[in-house]
Amino acid sequence: NAGVTQTPKFQVLKTGQSMTLQCAQDMNHEYMSWYRQDPGMGLRLIHYSVGAGITDQGEVPNGYNVSRSTTEDFPLRLLSAAPSQTSVYFCASRMTGGANTEAFFGQGTRLTVV
Amino acid sequence: DQQVKQNSPSLSVQEGRISILNCDYTNSMFDYFLWYKKYPAEGPTFLISISSIKDKNEDGRFTVFLNKSAKHLSLHIVPSQPGDSAVYFCAASARSGRRALTFGSGTRLQVQP
């Protein structure tokens, strides 16, 4: 069982470069989300999606774009990387509706912007 | 404005003793609460949850208590084992709005052999 798969695991970018963090789940979950984890701040919501074709902003959306063309995939795009985006990024999925169910997380992508 | 707070960044206990991790929340709309465990270089893994209609939920060595009037929940681990050493995150969600999980900042638990 793959669960939630994130690629790459590590990435170094130069300021101004763009890239896409990939996330795929095989549990047929409708609800998917992206978080970033920074020291002392827990996990903060970047963007989320309640189903294919539907996305919305979380707490810290600036500098990131998402799309949801299929139930399985939820890529996160960094438009023009900045050092402030150095962080560990986690993708998560939850069952239909997202209420009163646990979220399953990928292993994370550690991104460094220099 | 932190809606979920874990005020203890770290906790150290002896193997075999009880570990108590605390969490406070401010949003009255939260109706589902979860605890996640995280090892270094891994994603968070679900540990235990509780609905707002309950005040206690138990799963083996792990028990979560919810005090709605105080907007407080706690995770008890009895007995604590060295393998429990990890960062524990408290999270909450509401049926309305984003329905996303809102996380606390985490508590690093170290269980000494």
Coordinates of C-alpha atoms in Angstrom, one line a residue:
Chain A
N1 CA 0.0 0.0 0.0
A2 CA 1.7 3.2 -1.2
G3 CA -0.6 5.7 0.6
V4 CA 0.6 9.2 0.0
T5 CA 3.7 9.5 -2.1
Q6 CA 5.7 12.7 -2.4
T7 CA 8.6 13.5 -4.8
P8 CA 11.3 14.6 -4.6
K9 CA 12.4 14.0 -1.0
F10 CA 15.1 16.7 -1.1
Q11 CA 15.5 19.7 -3.4
V12 CA 17.8 22.7 -3.5
L13 CA 16.7 25.7 -5.5
K14 CA 18.2 29.1 -6.4
T15 CA 16.2 32.2 -5.6
G16 CA 13.8 32.9 -8.5
Q17 CA 13.7 29.3 -9.8
S18 CA 10.4 27.5 -10.1
M19 CA 9.6 23.9 -9.4
T20 CA 6.7 21.5 -8.7
L21 CA 6.4 19.3 -5.7
Q22 CA 4.5 16.1 -6.6
C23 CA 1.9 14.4 -4.5
A24 CA -0.1 11.3 -5.3
Q25 CA -2.4 9.1 -3.2
D26 CA -4.0 5.8 -4.0
M27 CA -6.7 5.7 -1.4
N28 CA -9.4 7.5 -3.5
H29 CA -9.5 10.3 -0.9
E30 CA -11.3 13.4 -2.1
Y31 CA -9.7 15.8 0.3
M32 CA -6.0 16.7 -0.2
S33 CA -3.9 19.4 1.3
W34 CA -0.4 20.8 1.5
Y35 CA 1.4 21.9 4.7
R36 CA 4.7 23.4 5.4
Q37 CA 6.6 22.7 8.7
D38 CA 8.9 25.3 10.1
P39 CA 10.7 25.1 13.5
G40 CA 8.5 26.1 16.4
M41 CA 5.4 26.6 14.2
G42 CA 3.9 23.2 13.7
L43 CA 2.3 22.5 10.3
R44 CA 0.7 25.4 8.4
L45 CA -1.9 24.9 5.7
I46 CA -0.8 26.2 2.3
H47 CA -3.6 25.1 -0.1
Y48 CA -6.3 22.4 0.0
S49 CA -8.7 20.6 -2.4
V50 CA -12.0 19.0 -1.6
G51 CA -12.1 17.2 -4.9
A52 CA -11.0 17.1 -8.5
G53 CA -11.2 20.6 -10.1
I54 CA -11.7 22.4 -6.7
T55 CA -8.9 24.1 -4.8
D56 CA -8.7 26.8 -2.2
Q57 CA -6.2 28.8 -0.2
G58 CA -5.0 27.9 3.3
E59 CA -3.2 30.1 5.9
V60 CA 0.0 30.7 3.9
P61 CA -0.8 30.5 0.2
N62 CA 1.4 33.3 -1.2
G63 CA 4.0 32.2 -3.6
Y64 CA 2.4 28.8 -4.2
N65 CA -0.1 27.5 -6.8
V66 CA -2.0 24.2 -6.9
S67 CA -4.2 22.3 -9.3
R68 CA -6.3 19.2 -8.9
S69 CA -7.0 17.6 -12.3
T70 CA -7.5 14.1 -10.9
T71 CA -8.5 12.6 -7.6
E72 CA -5.0 11.0 -7.2
D73 CA -2.7 14.0 -7.8
F74 CA -2.3 17.3 -6.1
P75 CA 1.0 19.1 -7.2
L76 CA 2.3 22.2 -5.5
R77 CA 4.0 24.8 -7.6
L78 CA 6.5 27.3 -6.4
L79 CA 6.4 30.2 -8.9
S80 CA 9.6 32.0 -8.0
A81 CA 11.4 30.5 -5.1
A82 CA 12.5 32.7 -2.2
P83 CA 14.6 31.8 0.9
S84 CA 11.5 32.2 3.0
Q85 CA 10.2 29.1 1.3
T86 CA 12.9 27.0 2.8
S87 CA 10.9 24.4 4.7
V88 CA 9.7 20.9 4.9
Y89 CA 6.6 20.3 2.8
F90 CA 4.0 17.7 3.6
C91 CA 1.1 16.5 1.4
A92 CA -1.9 14.9 3.1
S93 CA -5.1 13.2 2.1
R94 CA -8.4 12.5 4.0
M95 CA -11.6 10.6 3.2
T96 CA -14.6 12.3 1.7
G97 CA -15.7 15.5 3.3
G98 CA -12.6 15.7 5.5
A99 CA -14.6 15.9 8.7
N100 CA -14.0 13.6 11.6
T101 CA -11.4 11.5 9.8
E102 CA -7.7 11.3 10.1
A103 CA -5.3 12.6 7.5
F104 CA -2.6 10.5 6.0
F105 CA 0.7 12.2 5.3
G106 CA 3.5 11.7 2.8
Q107 CA 7.1 11.5 3.9
G108 CA 7.8 15.1 3.1
T109 CA 10.0 17.2 0.8
R110 CA 12.8 19.1 2.3
L111 CA 13.3 22.2 0.2
T112 CA 16.2 24.6 0.6
V113 CA 16.2 27.9 -1.3
V114 CA 19.6 29.6 -1.6
Chain B
D1 CA -3.4 33.9 16.0
Q2 CA -2.6 30.3 17.0
Q3 CA -5.9 28.4 17.3
V4 CA -4.2 25.3 18.7
K5 CA -1.5 25.7 21.2
Q6 CA 1.0 23.3 22.7
N7 CA 2.8 25.3 25.4
S8 CA 5.4 22.7 26.3
P9 CA 8.1 22.4 23.5
S10 CA 9.7 19.4 25.2
L11 CA 9.0 16.7 27.8
S12 CA 11.3 14.1 29.3
V13 CA 10.1 11.1 31.2
Q14 CA 11.5 7.8 32.5
E15 CA 10.7 4.6 30.8
G16 CA 7.7 2.9 32.4
R17 CA 6.2 6.2 33.8
I18 CA 3.3 8.2 32.4
S19 CA 3.8 10.9 29.7
I20 CA 1.2 13.6 29.7
L21 CA 1.1 16.0 26.7
N22 CA -1.2 19.0 26.7
C23 CA -3.0 21.0 24.1
D24 CA -5.3 24.0 24.2
Y25 CA -7.5 25.4 21.5
T26 CA -9.4 28.6 21.1
N27 CA -11.9 27.9 18.2
S28 CA -15.3 26.8 19.5
M29 CA -16.1 25.4 16.1
F30 CA -13.5 22.6 16.4
D31 CA -15.3 19.3 16.9
Y32 CA -12.7 16.7 16.1
F33 CA -9.3 16.4 17.7
L34 CA -6.3 14.3 16.8
W35 CA -2.8 13.5 18.0
Y36 CA 0.0 12.7 15.5
K37 CA 3.4 11.3 16.2
K38 CA 6.4 12.4 14.1
Y39 CA 9.9 10.9 13.8
P40 CA 12.7 12.8 12.2
A41 CA 12.7 12.7 8.3
E42 CA 9.2 11.1 8.3
G43 CA 5.7 12.3 7.8
P44 CA 3.4 12.6 10.8
T45 CA 1.5 9.4 11.6
F46 CA -2.0 9.3 13.1
L47 CA -2.0 8.2 16.7
I48 CA -5.5 8.7 18.2
S49 CA -8.5 11.0 17.9
I50 CA -11.6 12.1 19.8
S51 CA -14.9 13.6 18.8
S52 CA -16.3 16.5 20.7
I53 CA -19.2 14.4 21.8
K54 CA -16.8 12.3 24.0
D55 CA -14.5 13.2 26.8
K56 CA -12.2 10.2 26.6
N57 CA -10.9 7.8 24.0
E58 CA -8.5 4.9 24.7
D59 CA -6.3 2.8 22.4
G60 CA -3.8 0.5 24.1
R61 CA -1.3 2.6 26.0
F62 CA -2.7 5.9 24.6
T63 CA -5.6 7.8 26.0
V64 CA -6.9 11.2 24.9
F65 CA -9.0 13.3 27.3
L66 CA -11.1 16.2 26.1
N67 CA -12.3 19.0 28.4
K68 CA -14.6 21.1 26.2
S69 CA -15.4 23.7 28.8
A70 CA -11.7 24.4 29.3
K71 CA -10.9 23.9 25.6
H72 CA -8.2 21.6 26.6
L73 CA -7.1 18.1 25.6
S74 CA -4.3 15.9 26.8
L75 CA -2.6 12.7 25.6
H76 CA -1.6 10.1 28.2
I77 CA 0.9 7.4 27.4
V78 CA 1.2 4.6 29.9
P79 CA 3.6 3.1 30.3
S80 CA 6.1 5.2 28.3
Q81 CA 8.6 3.4 26.2
P82 CA 11.9 4.6 24.5
G83 CA 10.3 4.0 21.1
D84 CA 7.7 6.7 22.0
S85 CA 10.4 9.3 21.8
A86 CA 9.2 11.6 19.0
V87 CA 7.5 14.9 18.3
Y88 CA 3.8 14.9 19.1
F89 CA 1.4 17.2 17.3
C90 CA -2.1 18.1 18.5
A91 CA -4.5 18.9 15.7
A92 CA -8.2 20.0 15.4
S93 CA -10.8 20.3 12.7
A94 CA -14.3 21.7 12.2
R95 CA -17.1 20.4 10.0
S96 CA -17.6 23.8 8.4
G97 CA -15.2 26.0 6.6
R98 CA -11.9 24.6 5.3
R99 CA -12.3 21.3 7.3
A100 CA -8.5 21.2 7.2
L101 CA -6.5 20.1 10.2
T102 CA -5.1 23.0 12.3
F103 CA -1.9 22.0 14.1
G104 CA -0.2 23.0 17.3
S105 CA 3.6 23.6 17.3
G106 CA 4.4 20.2 18.7
T107 CA 6.0 18.7 21.9
R108 CA 9.2 16.7 21.7
L109 CA 8.9 13.7 24.0
Q110 CA 12.0 12.0 25.2
V111 CA 11.6 8.7 27.1
Q112 CA 14.8 7.8 29.0
P113 CA 15.6 4.1 29.4

